mmCIF file with all atom_site columns, C-alpha atoms in Angstrom:
data_model
loop_
_atom_site.group_PDB
_atom_site.id
_atom_site.type_symbol
_atom_site.label_atom_id
_atom_site.label_alt_id
_atom_site.label_comp_id
_atom_site.label_asym_id
_atom_site.label_entity_id
_atom_site.label_seq_id
_atom_site.pdbx_PDB_ins_code
_atom_site.Cartn_x
_atom_site.Cartn_y
_atom_site.Cartn_z
_atom_site.occupancy
_atom_site.B_iso_or_equiv
_atom_site.pdbx_formal_charge
_atom_site.auth_seq_id
_atom_site.auth_comp_id
_atom_site.auth_asym_id
_atom_site.auth_atom_id
_atom_site.pdbx_PDB_model_num
ATOM 1   C CA . MET Q 1 1   ? -68.022  169.216 14.195  1.00 0.00 ? 169 MET Q CA 1
ATOM 2   C CA . SER Q 1 2   ? -69.142  171.657 11.372  1.00 0.00 ? 170 SER Q CA 1
ATOM 3   C CA . LEU Q 1 3   ? -72.150  170.766 9.517   1.00 0.00 ? 171 LEU Q CA 1
ATOM 4   C CA . ARG Q 1 4   ? -72.105  170.652 5.558   1.00 0.00 ? 172 ARG Q CA 1
ATOM 5   C CA . VAL Q 1 5   ? -75.679  171.982 4.660   1.00 0.00 ? 173 VAL Q CA 1
ATOM 6   C CA . TYR Q 1 6   ? -77.382  171.130 1.239   1.00 0.00 ? 174 TYR Q CA 1
ATOM 7   C CA . ALA Q 1 7   ? -80.370  173.282 0.627   1.00 0.00 ? 175 ALA Q CA 1
ATOM 8   C CA . VAL Q 1 8   ? -82.214  174.031 -2.334  1.00 0.00 ? 176 VAL Q CA 1
ATOM 9   C CA . SER Q 1 9   ? -84.383  177.082 -1.731  1.00 0.00 ? 177 SER Q CA 1
ATOM 10  C CA . ASN Q 1 10  ? -83.373  178.605 -5.045  1.00 0.00 ? 178 ASN Q CA 1
ATOM 11  C CA . SER Q 1 11  ? -83.849  175.214 -7.113  1.00 0.00 ? 179 SER Q CA 1
ATOM 12  C CA . GLN Q 1 12  ? -86.331  175.478 -10.039 1.00 0.00 ? 180 GLN Q CA 1
ATOM 13  C CA . SER Q 1 13  ? -85.698  171.542 -10.724 1.00 0.00 ? 181 SER Q CA 1
ATOM 14  C CA . HIS Q 1 14  ? -86.127  170.234 -6.821  1.00 0.00 ? 182 HIS Q CA 1
ATOM 15  C CA . SER Q 1 15  ? -89.288  172.384 -5.633  1.00 0.00 ? 183 SER Q CA 1
ATOM 16  C CA . ILE Q 1 16  ? -89.899  172.242 -1.702  1.00 0.00 ? 184 ILE Q CA 1
ATOM 17  C CA . GLY Q 1 17  ? -92.390  175.178 -1.369  1.00 0.00 ? 185 GLY Q CA 1
ATOM 18  C CA . PRO Q 1 18  ? -91.979  178.175 0.852   1.00 0.00 ? 186 PRO Q CA 1
ATOM 19  C CA . LEU Q 1 19  ? -88.690  177.716 2.950   1.00 0.00 ? 187 LEU Q CA 1
ATOM 20  C CA . ILE Q 1 20  ? -89.270  177.659 6.748   1.00 0.00 ? 188 ILE Q CA 1
ATOM 21  C CA . CYS Q 1 21  ? -86.488  175.510 8.077   1.00 0.00 ? 189 CYS Q CA 1
ATOM 22  C CA . GLU Q 1 22  ? -84.154  174.757 10.524  1.00 0.00 ? 190 GLU Q CA 1
ATOM 23  C CA . GLN Q 1 23  ? -80.811  172.557 10.543  1.00 0.00 ? 191 GLN Q CA 1
ATOM 24  C CA . VAL Q 1 24  ? -80.470  169.297 11.757  1.00 0.00 ? 192 VAL Q CA 1
ATOM 25  C CA . CYS Q 1 25  ? -77.670  166.684 11.429  1.00 0.00 ? 193 CYS Q CA 1
ATOM 26  C CA . LEU Q 1 26  ? -78.617  163.373 9.964   1.00 0.00 ? 194 LEU Q CA 1
ATOM 27  C CA . GLY Q 1 27  ? -76.226  160.502 8.903   1.00 0.00 ? 195 GLY Q CA 1
ATOM 28  C CA . GLY Q 1 28  ? -73.399  162.876 9.759   1.00 0.00 ? 196 GLY Q CA 1
ATOM 29  C CA . LEU Q 1 29  ? -74.544  165.669 7.369   1.00 0.00 ? 197 LEU Q CA 1
ATOM 30  C CA . GLY Q 1 30  ? -76.559  168.788 7.949   1.00 0.00 ? 198 GLY Q CA 1
ATOM 31  C CA . TRP Q 1 31  ? -79.904  168.819 6.256   1.00 0.00 ? 199 TRP Q CA 1
ATOM 32  C CA . LEU Q 1 32  ? -82.590  171.717 6.392   1.00 0.00 ? 200 LEU Q CA 1
ATOM 33  C CA . VAL Q 1 33  ? -86.155  170.328 7.597   1.00 0.00 ? 201 VAL Q CA 1
ATOM 34  C CA . MET Q 1 34  ? -89.457  172.253 8.204   1.00 0.00 ? 202 MET Q CA 1
ATOM 35  C CA . TYR Q 1 35  ? -89.460  174.620 11.392  1.00 0.00 ? 203 TYR Q CA 1
ATOM 36  C CA . PHE Q 1 36  ? -92.576  174.411 13.940  1.00 0.00 ? 204 PHE Q CA 1
ATOM 37  C CA . ALA Q 1 37  ? -92.710  176.107 16.957  1.00 0.00 ? 205 ALA Q CA 1
ATOM 38  C CA . ASP Q 1 38  ? -93.646  172.776 18.973  1.00 0.00 ? 206 ASP Q CA 1
ATOM 39  C CA . GLY Q 1 39  ? -90.575  171.270 17.260  1.00 0.00 ? 207 GLY Q CA 1
ATOM 40  C CA . LEU Q 1 40  ? -90.085  167.989 15.556  1.00 0.00 ? 208 LEU Q CA 1
ATOM 41  C CA . ASN Q 1 41  ? -90.212  164.341 16.938  1.00 0.00 ? 209 ASN Q CA 1
ATOM 42  C CA . ARG Q 1 42  ? -86.544  163.322 16.168  1.00 0.00 ? 210 ARG Q CA 1
ATOM 43  C CA . GLU Q 1 43  ? -87.711  159.518 16.186  1.00 0.00 ? 211 GLU Q CA 1
ATOM 44  C CA . ILE Q 1 44  ? -90.044  160.116 13.266  1.00 0.00 ? 212 ILE Q CA 1
ATOM 45  C CA . LEU Q 1 45  ? -87.465  162.475 11.629  1.00 0.00 ? 213 LEU Q CA 1
ATOM 46  C CA . ASN Q 1 46  ? -84.974  159.804 12.004  1.00 0.00 ? 214 ASN Q CA 1
ATOM 47  C CA . LYS Q 1 47  ? -87.217  157.350 10.651  1.00 0.00 ? 215 LYS Q CA 1
ATOM 48  C CA . ILE Q 1 48  ? -87.833  159.206 7.631   1.00 0.00 ? 216 ILE Q CA 1
ATOM 49  C CA . TYR Q 1 49  ? -84.081  159.617 6.900   1.00 0.00 ? 217 TYR Q CA 1
ATOM 50  C CA . GLN Q 1 50  ? -83.421  155.770 7.473   1.00 0.00 ? 218 GLN Q CA 1
ATOM 51  C CA . THR Q 1 51  ? -86.177  154.626 5.249   1.00 0.00 ? 219 THR Q CA 1
ATOM 52  C CA . LEU Q 1 52  ? -85.089  156.949 2.284   1.00 0.00 ? 220 LEU Q CA 1
ATOM 53  C CA . THR Q 1 53  ? -81.473  155.960 2.660   1.00 0.00 ? 221 THR Q CA 1
ATOM 54  C CA . ALA Q 1 54  ? -82.388  152.490 3.069   1.00 0.00 ? 222 ALA Q CA 1
ATOM 55  C CA . PHE Q 1 55  ? -84.228  152.623 -0.108  1.00 0.00 ? 223 PHE Q CA 1
ATOM 56  C CA . LEU Q 1 56  ? -81.732  154.469 -2.127  1.00 0.00 ? 224 LEU Q CA 1
ATOM 57  C CA . SER Q 1 57  ? -79.246  151.770 -0.903  1.00 0.00 ? 225 SER Q CA 1
ATOM 58  C CA . ARG Q 1 58  ? -80.950  149.323 -3.033  1.00 0.00 ? 226 ARG Q CA 1
ATOM 59  C CA . HIS Q 1 59  ? -82.330  151.303 -6.054  1.00 0.00 ? 227 HIS Q CA 1
ATOM 60  C CA . SER Q 1 60  ? -80.589  154.182 -7.475  1.00 0.00 ? 228 SER Q CA 1
ATOM 61  C CA . LYS Q 1 61  ? -83.938  156.335 -7.932  1.00 0.00 ? 229 LYS Q CA 1
ATOM 62  C CA . ALA Q 1 62  ? -86.746  156.789 -5.778  1.00 0.00 ? 230 ALA Q CA 1
ATOM 63  C CA . PHE Q 1 63  ? -89.916  158.331 -6.628  1.00 0.00 ? 231 PHE Q CA 1
ATOM 64  C CA . VAL Q 1 64  ? -91.618  159.925 -3.620  1.00 0.00 ? 232 VAL Q CA 1
ATOM 65  C CA . ILE Q 1 65  ? -95.088  160.827 -3.268  1.00 0.00 ? 233 ILE Q CA 1
ATOM 66  C CA . ARG Q 1 66  ? -96.802  162.573 -0.193  1.00 0.00 ? 234 ARG Q CA 1
ATOM 67  C CA . PHE Q 1 67  ? -100.694 162.811 0.175   1.00 0.00 ? 235 PHE Q CA 1
ATOM 68  C CA . ASP Q 1 68  ? -103.043 162.850 3.143   1.00 0.00 ? 236 ASP Q CA 1
ATOM 69  C CA . VAL Q 1 69  ? -105.850 160.730 4.244   1.00 0.00 ? 237 VAL Q CA 1
ATOM 70  C CA . SER Q 1 70  ? -108.806 162.248 6.200   1.00 0.00 ? 238 SER Q CA 1
ATOM 71  C CA . LEU Q 1 71  ? -111.247 160.193 8.210   1.00 0.00 ? 239 LEU Q CA 1
ATOM 72  C CA . TYR Q 1 72  ? -115.028 161.422 9.165   1.00 0.00 ? 240 TYR Q CA 1
ATOM 73  C CA . ASP Q 1 73  ? -114.445 159.710 12.581  1.00 0.00 ? 241 ASP Q CA 1
ATOM 74  C CA . SER Q 1 74  ? -111.603 159.393 15.214  1.00 0.00 ? 242 SER Q CA 1
ATOM 75  C CA . PRO Q 1 75  ? -111.456 155.474 15.777  1.00 0.00 ? 243 PRO Q CA 1
ATOM 76  C CA . SER Q 1 76  ? -109.298 154.209 18.699  1.00 0.00 ? 244 SER Q CA 1
ATOM 77  C CA . HIS Q 1 77  ? -107.156 152.062 15.837  1.00 0.00 ? 245 HIS Q CA 1
ATOM 78  C CA . ASN Q 1 78  ? -105.332 152.474 12.717  1.00 0.00 ? 246 ASN Q CA 1
ATOM 79  C CA . LYS Q 1 79  ? -107.277 149.542 10.811  1.00 0.00 ? 247 LYS Q CA 1
ATOM 80  C CA . ILE Q 1 80  ? -108.645 152.000 8.291   1.00 0.00 ? 248 ILE Q CA 1
ATOM 81  C CA . ILE Q 1 81  ? -105.318 153.732 6.906   1.00 0.00 ? 249 ILE Q CA 1
ATOM 82  C CA . GLY Q 1 82  ? -103.639 150.027 7.550   1.00 0.00 ? 250 GLY Q CA 1
ATOM 83  C CA . LYS Q 1 83  ? -106.287 148.517 4.970   1.00 0.00 ? 251 LYS Q CA 1
ATOM 84  C CA . ILE Q 1 84  ? -105.745 151.714 2.510   1.00 0.00 ? 252 ILE Q CA 1
ATOM 85  C CA . MET Q 1 85  ? -102.214 151.760 2.529   1.00 0.00 ? 253 MET Q CA 1
ATOM 86  C CA . ARG Q 1 86  ? -101.915 148.225 1.975   1.00 0.00 ? 254 ARG Q CA 1
ATOM 87  C CA . ASN Q 1 87  ? -104.620 148.512 -1.161  1.00 0.00 ? 255 ASN Q CA 1
ATOM 88  C CA . ILE Q 1 88  ? -102.465 151.142 -2.516  1.00 0.00 ? 256 ILE Q CA 1
ATOM 89  C CA . SER Q 1 89  ? -98.967  149.428 -1.771  1.00 0.00 ? 257 SER Q CA 1
ATOM 90  C CA . GLY Q 1 90  ? -100.461 145.967 -3.329  1.00 0.00 ? 258 GLY Q CA 1
ATOM 91  C CA . LYS Q 1 91  ? -101.782 147.596 -6.590  1.00 0.00 ? 259 LYS Q CA 1
ATOM 92  C CA . LEU Q 1 92  ? -98.526  149.689 -7.051  1.00 0.00 ? 260 LEU Q CA 1
ATOM 93  C CA . THR Q 1 93  ? -96.584  146.591 -6.526  1.00 0.00 ? 261 THR Q CA 1
ATOM 94  C CA . ASN Q 1 94  ? -98.510  144.422 -9.025  1.00 0.00 ? 262 ASN Q CA 1
ATOM 95  C CA . TYR Q 1 95  ? -98.528  147.162 -11.695 1.00 0.00 ? 263 TYR Q CA 1
ATOM 96  C CA . TYR Q 1 96  ? -94.812  147.984 -11.557 1.00 0.00 ? 264 TYR Q CA 1
ATOM 97  C CA . ASN Q 1 97  ? -93.758  144.456 -10.384 1.00 0.00 ? 265 ASN Q CA 1
ATOM 98  C CA . LYS Q 1 98  ? -91.498  146.217 -8.009  1.00 0.00 ? 266 LYS Q CA 1
ATOM 99  C CA . THR Q 1 99  ? -91.660  146.469 -4.204  1.00 0.00 ? 267 THR Q CA 1
ATOM 100 C CA . VAL Q 1 100 ? -93.618  149.675 -2.897  1.00 0.00 ? 268 VAL Q CA 1
ATOM 101 C CA . ILE Q 1 101 ? -92.602  151.001 0.638   1.00 0.00 ? 269 ILE Q CA 1
ATOM 102 C CA . TYR Q 1 102 ? -94.849  153.410 2.614   1.00 0.00 ? 270 TYR Q CA 1
ATOM 103 C CA . GLY Q 1 103 ? -95.508  155.316 6.015   1.00 0.00 ? 271 GLY Q CA 1
ATOM 104 C CA . TRP Q 1 104 ? -97.772  157.352 7.893   1.00 0.00 ? 272 TRP Q CA 1
ATOM 105 C CA . VAL Q 1 105 ? -98.176  159.622 10.922  1.00 0.00 ? 273 VAL Q CA 1
ATOM 106 C CA . ARG Q 1 106 ? -101.616 159.919 12.692  1.00 0.00 ? 274 ARG Q CA 1
ATOM 107 C CA . GLU Q 1 107 ? -102.898 163.435 13.896  1.00 0.00 ? 275 GLU Q CA 1
ATOM 108 C CA . GLN Q 1 108 ? -105.772 164.987 15.343  1.00 0.00 ? 276 GLN Q CA 1
ATOM 109 C CA . ASN Q 1 109 ? -106.260 168.813 15.947  1.00 0.00 ? 277 ASN Q CA 1
ATOM 110 C CA . ASN Q 1 110 ? -107.899 168.516 19.142  1.00 0.00 ? 278 ASN Q CA 1
ATOM 111 C CA . MET Q 1 111 ? -110.344 166.142 20.825  1.00 0.00 ? 279 MET Q CA 1
ATOM 112 C CA . ASP Q 1 112 ? -113.294 166.926 19.075  1.00 0.00 ? 280 ASP Q CA 1
ATOM 113 C CA . ASP Q 1 113 ? -111.919 167.071 15.730  1.00 0.00 ? 281 ASP Q CA 1
ATOM 114 C CA . LYS Q 1 114 ? -111.634 164.062 13.454  1.00 0.00 ? 282 LYS Q CA 1
ATOM 115 C CA . CYS Q 1 115 ? -107.981 162.187 12.986  1.00 0.00 ? 283 CYS Q CA 1
ATOM 116 C CA . HIS Q 1 116 ? -106.204 162.461 9.586   1.00 0.00 ? 284 HIS Q CA 1
ATOM 117 C CA . TYR Q 1 117 ? -102.968 160.959 8.406   1.00 0.00 ? 285 TYR Q CA 1
ATOM 118 C CA . HIS Q 1 118 ? -100.073 162.356 6.382   1.00 0.00 ? 286 HIS Q CA 1
ATOM 119 C CA . CYS Q 1 119 ? -98.827  159.592 4.265   1.00 0.00 ? 287 CYS Q CA 1
ATOM 120 C CA . PHE Q 1 120 ? -96.018  158.811 1.652   1.00 0.00 ? 288 PHE Q CA 1
ATOM 121 C CA . VAL Q 1 121 ? -95.158  156.060 -0.963  1.00 0.00 ? 289 VAL Q CA 1
ATOM 122 C CA . ILE Q 1 122 ? -91.578  155.300 -2.509  1.00 0.00 ? 290 ILE Q CA 1
ATOM 123 C CA . ILE Q 1 123 ? -91.453  153.475 -5.658  1.00 0.00 ? 291 ILE Q CA 1
ATOM 124 C CA . ASN Q 1 124 ? -88.608  152.418 -7.747  1.00 0.00 ? 292 ASN Q CA 1
ATOM 125 C CA . GLY Q 1 125 ? -87.698  155.729 -9.751  1.00 0.00 ? 293 GLY Q CA 1
ATOM 126 C CA . HIS Q 1 126 ? -86.828  153.717 -12.889 1.00 0.00 ? 294 HIS Q CA 1
ATOM 127 C CA . ASN Q 1 127 ? -90.275  152.264 -13.159 1.00 0.00 ? 295 ASN Q CA 1
ATOM 128 C CA . ALA Q 1 128 ? -92.613  155.016 -11.951 1.00 0.00 ? 296 ALA Q CA 1
ATOM 129 C CA . ASN Q 1 129 ? -92.126  158.640 -12.868 1.00 0.00 ? 297 ASN Q CA 1
ATOM 130 C CA . LYS Q 1 130 ? -95.691  160.161 -12.703 1.00 0.00 ? 298 LYS Q CA 1
ATOM 131 C CA . THR Q 1 131 ? -98.145  160.625 -10.358 1.00 0.00 ? 299 THR Q CA 1
ATOM 132 C CA . LYS Q 1 132 ? -101.517 159.870 -11.949 1.00 0.00 ? 300 LYS Q CA 1
ATOM 133 C CA . ILE Q 1 133 ? -101.027 156.185 -11.796 1.00 0.00 ? 301 ILE Q CA 1
ATOM 134 C CA . THR Q 1 134 ? -100.317 156.502 -7.988  1.00 0.00 ? 302 THR Q CA 1
ATOM 135 C CA . PHE Q 1 135 ? -102.940 159.103 -7.268  1.00 0.00 ? 303 PHE Q CA 1
ATOM 136 C CA . ASP Q 1 136 ? -105.675 156.860 -9.305  1.00 0.00 ? 304 ASP Q CA 1
ATOM 137 C CA . TYR Q 1 137 ? -104.780 153.873 -7.144  1.00 0.00 ? 305 TYR Q CA 1
ATOM 138 C CA . ALA Q 1 138 ? -105.100 155.994 -4.089  1.00 0.00 ? 306 ALA Q CA 1
ATOM 139 C CA . MET Q 1 139 ? -108.606 157.712 -5.323  1.00 0.00 ? 307 MET Q CA 1
ATOM 140 C CA . HIS Q 1 140 ? -109.719 153.805 -5.648  1.00 0.00 ? 308 HIS Q CA 1
ATOM 141 C CA . ALA Q 1 141 ? -108.262 152.639 -2.491  1.00 0.00 ? 309 ALA Q CA 1
ATOM 142 C CA . ILE Q 1 142 ? -110.046 155.305 -0.726  1.00 0.00 ? 310 ILE Q CA 1
ATOM 143 C CA . LYS Q 1 143 ? -113.337 155.057 -2.569  1.00 0.00 ? 311 LYS Q CA 1
ATOM 144 C CA . LEU Q 1 144 ? -113.413 151.147 -0.904  1.00 0.00 ? 312 LEU Q CA 1
ATOM 145 C CA . VAL Q 1 145 ? -113.853 153.078 2.723   1.00 0.00 ? 313 VAL Q CA 1
ATOM 146 C CA . VAL Q 1 146 ? -116.740 154.999 3.037   1.00 0.00 ? 314 VAL Q CA 1
ATOM 147 C CA . ASP Q 1 147 ? -115.475 157.503 5.900   1.00 0.00 ? 315 ASP Q CA 1
ATOM 148 C CA . ALA Q 1 148 ? -112.327 158.590 4.324   1.00 0.00 ? 316 ALA Q CA 1
ATOM 149 C CA . LYS Q 1 149 ? -111.111 161.254 1.667   1.00 0.00 ? 317 LYS Q CA 1
ATOM 150 C CA . ALA Q 1 150 ? -107.613 161.703 0.209   1.00 0.00 ? 318 ALA Q CA 1
ATOM 151 C CA . HIS Q 1 151 ? -105.813 165.099 -0.793  1.00 0.00 ? 319 HIS Q CA 1
ATOM 152 C CA . PHE Q 1 152 ? -102.540 165.519 -2.649  1.00 0.00 ? 320 PHE Q CA 1
ATOM 153 C CA . PRO Q 1 153 ? -100.894 168.836 -1.539  1.00 0.00 ? 321 PRO Q CA 1
ATOM 154 C CA . ASP Q 1 154 ? -98.608  171.400 -3.385  1.00 0.00 ? 322 ASP Q CA 1
ATOM 155 C CA . TYR Q 1 155 ? -94.828  169.659 -3.896  1.00 0.00 ? 323 TYR Q CA 1
ATOM 156 C CA . CYS Q 1 156 ? -96.103  166.453 -3.447  1.00 0.00 ? 324 CYS Q CA 1
ATOM 157 C CA . TYR Q 1 157 ? -93.868  164.324 -5.674  1.00 0.00 ? 325 TYR Q CA 1
ATOM 158 C CA . TYR Q 1 158 ? -90.027  164.111 -5.959  1.00 0.00 ? 326 TYR Q CA 1
ATOM 159 C CA . MET Q 1 159 ? -87.737  161.981 -7.903  1.00 0.00 ? 327 MET Q CA 1
ATOM 160 C CA . VAL Q 1 160 ? -84.457  161.557 -5.373  1.00 0.00 ? 328 VAL Q CA 1
ATOM 161 C CA . LYS Q 1 161 ? -81.231  160.070 -7.142  1.00 0.00 ? 329 LYS Q CA 1
ATOM 162 C CA . ARG Q 1 162 ? -78.666  158.110 -5.273  1.00 0.00 ? 330 ARG Q CA 1
ATOM 163 C CA . ASN Q 1 163 ? -76.015  160.757 -4.206  1.00 0.00 ? 331 ASN Q CA 1
ATOM 164 C CA . ASP Q 1 164 ? -77.833  163.615 -5.750  1.00 0.00 ? 332 ASP Q CA 1
ATOM 165 C CA . LEU Q 1 165 ? -78.053  165.613 -2.614  1.00 0.00 ? 333 LEU Q CA 1
ATOM 166 C CA . SER Q 1 166 ? -79.954  168.211 -3.644  1.00 0.00 ? 334 SER Q CA 1
ATOM 167 C CA . SER Q 1 167 ? -82.932  165.901 -4.829  1.00 0.00 ? 335 SER Q CA 1
ATOM 168 C CA . PHE Q 1 168 ? -82.494  164.043 -1.232  1.00 0.00 ? 336 PHE Q CA 1
ATOM 169 C CA . GLN Q 1 169 ? -82.762  167.671 0.334   1.00 0.00 ? 337 GLN Q CA 1
ATOM 170 C CA . ALA Q 1 170 ? -85.952  168.410 -1.132  1.00 0.00 ? 338 ALA Q CA 1
ATOM 171 C CA . ALA Q 1 171 ? -87.673  165.063 -0.522  1.00 0.00 ? 339 ALA Q CA 1
ATOM 172 C CA . LEU Q 1 172 ? -86.467  165.124 3.102   1.00 0.00 ? 340 LEU Q CA 1
ATOM 173 C CA . TYR Q 1 173 ? -87.555  168.792 3.661   1.00 0.00 ? 341 TYR Q CA 1
ATOM 174 C CA . ARG Q 1 174 ? -91.166  167.824 2.443   1.00 0.00 ? 342 ARG Q CA 1
ATOM 175 C CA . LEU Q 1 175 ? -91.319  164.909 4.444   1.00 0.00 ? 343 LEU Q CA 1
ATOM 176 C CA . SER Q 1 176 ? -90.379  166.484 7.594   1.00 0.00 ? 344 SER Q CA 1
ATOM 177 C CA . TYR Q 1 177 ? -93.666  167.909 7.600   1.00 0.00 ? 345 TYR Q CA 1
ATOM 178 C CA . LEU Q 1 178 ? -94.577  164.251 8.840   1.00 0.00 ? 346 LEU Q CA 1
ATOM 179 C CA . ALA Q 1 179 ? -92.466  164.784 12.066  1.00 0.00 ? 347 ALA Q CA 1
ATOM 180 C CA . LYS Q 1 180 ? -94.043  167.961 13.254  1.00 0.00 ? 348 LYS Q CA 1
ATOM 181 C CA . ASN Q 1 181 ? -94.990  167.511 17.193  1.00 0.00 ? 349 ASN Q CA 1
ATOM 182 C CA . ALA Q 1 182 ? -98.429  169.689 16.758  1.00 0.00 ? 350 ALA Q CA 1
ATOM 183 C CA . SER Q 1 183 ? -101.564 167.759 16.641  1.00 0.00 ? 351 SER Q CA 1
ATOM 184 C CA . LYS Q 1 184 ? -100.037 164.452 17.414  1.00 0.00 ? 352 LYS Q CA 1
ATOM 185 C CA . GLU Q 1 185 ? -100.832 164.695 21.315  1.00 0.00 ? 353 GLU Q CA 1
ATOM 186 C CA . ASN Q 1 186 ? -104.571 164.205 20.949  1.00 0.00 ? 354 ASN Q CA 1
ATOM 187 C CA . LYS Q 1 187 ? -104.485 160.344 19.776  1.00 0.00 ? 355 LYS Q CA 1
ATOM 188 C CA . PRO Q 1 188 ? -105.527 157.620 22.199  1.00 0.00 ? 356 PRO Q CA 1
ATOM 189 C CA . SER Q 1 189 ? -102.590 156.666 24.606  1.00 0.00 ? 357 SER Q CA 1
ATOM 190 C CA . LYS Q 1 190 ? -102.381 153.006 23.065  1.00 0.00 ? 358 LYS Q CA 1
ATOM 191 C CA . VAL Q 1 191 ? -102.795 153.738 19.628  1.00 0.00 ? 359 VAL Q CA 1
ATOM 192 C CA . LYS Q 1 192 ? -99.576  153.979 17.339  1.00 0.00 ? 360 LYS Q CA 1
ATOM 193 C CA . GLY Q 1 193 ? -98.682  157.361 16.037  1.00 0.00 ? 361 GLY Q CA 1
ATOM 194 C CA . TYR Q 1 194 ? -96.961  156.070 12.986  1.00 0.00 ? 362 TYR Q CA 1
ATOM 195 C CA . PHE Q 1 195 ? -95.958  153.633 10.821  1.00 0.00 ? 363 PHE Q CA 1
ATOM 196 C CA . PHE Q 1 196 ? -92.898  152.693 8.332   1.00 0.00 ? 364 PHE Q CA 1
ATOM 197 C CA . SER Q 1 197 ? -92.388  149.839 6.029   1.00 0.00 ? 365 SER Q CA 1
ATOM 198 C CA . ARG Q 1 198 ? -89.588  148.007 7.172   1.00 0.00 ? 366 ARG Q CA 1
ATOM 199 C CA . ILE Q 1 199 ? -86.343  148.056 4.871   1.00 0.00 ? 367 ILE Q CA 1
ATOM 200 C CA . THR Q 1 200 ? -82.981  147.526 5.737   1.00 0.00 ? 368 THR Q CA 1
ATOM 201 C CA . PRO Q 1 201 ? -79.905  149.130 3.718   1.00 0.00 ? 369 PRO Q CA 1
ATOM 202 C CA . ARG Q 1 202 ? -78.316  147.140 1.148   1.00 0.00 ? 370 ARG Q CA 1
ATOM 203 C CA . PRO Q 1 203 ? -74.817  145.646 2.694   1.00 0.00 ? 371 PRO Q CA 1
ATOM 204 C CA . GLN Q 1 204 ? -72.116  147.215 1.468   1.00 0.00 ? 372 GLN Q CA 1
ATOM 205 C CA . GLN Q 1 205 ? -69.663  144.854 -0.359  1.00 0.00 ? 373 GLN Q CA 1
#
């Protein structure tokens, strides 16, 4: 089957940063995702795709924000990031009066390094269209945890519209960073390496 590819390497309205990519098939379509020498975790990549498509089946616009959380320690659990993300999600849900979903992956560069998390939140795009509110709530949530700090990277937010393949491609490409295999092998063996909010696609009528 030939794949249809929707890339936006020359798009000014949907910036995805430097384009170093590979082609994958998700949902029967060809998409561009980030390329890494150690490859991508397809289970995580599929989760990202399913989460975004399920959200868009329920909302015609999705505002996606990606950020990082670093710890000053490497605990044998994920309680800290769980607390941080629940705090951010809860505050945004109360502010917008809309459901917020989120996800994170855990990474650690080597056994002596401190662990860090790559995270995202997805909000109804009809209500949220600015990063400042999310940034402020994220920073507030981080301040409640002494041993953590947050960072918002370049190209950290995207407005994705249902049936707008170029905006979907831009967000998917950026979020595919979370699926890289590198730096994920050093976590404790019984500790979860990722989490995604549970959301099911809206039943077709």
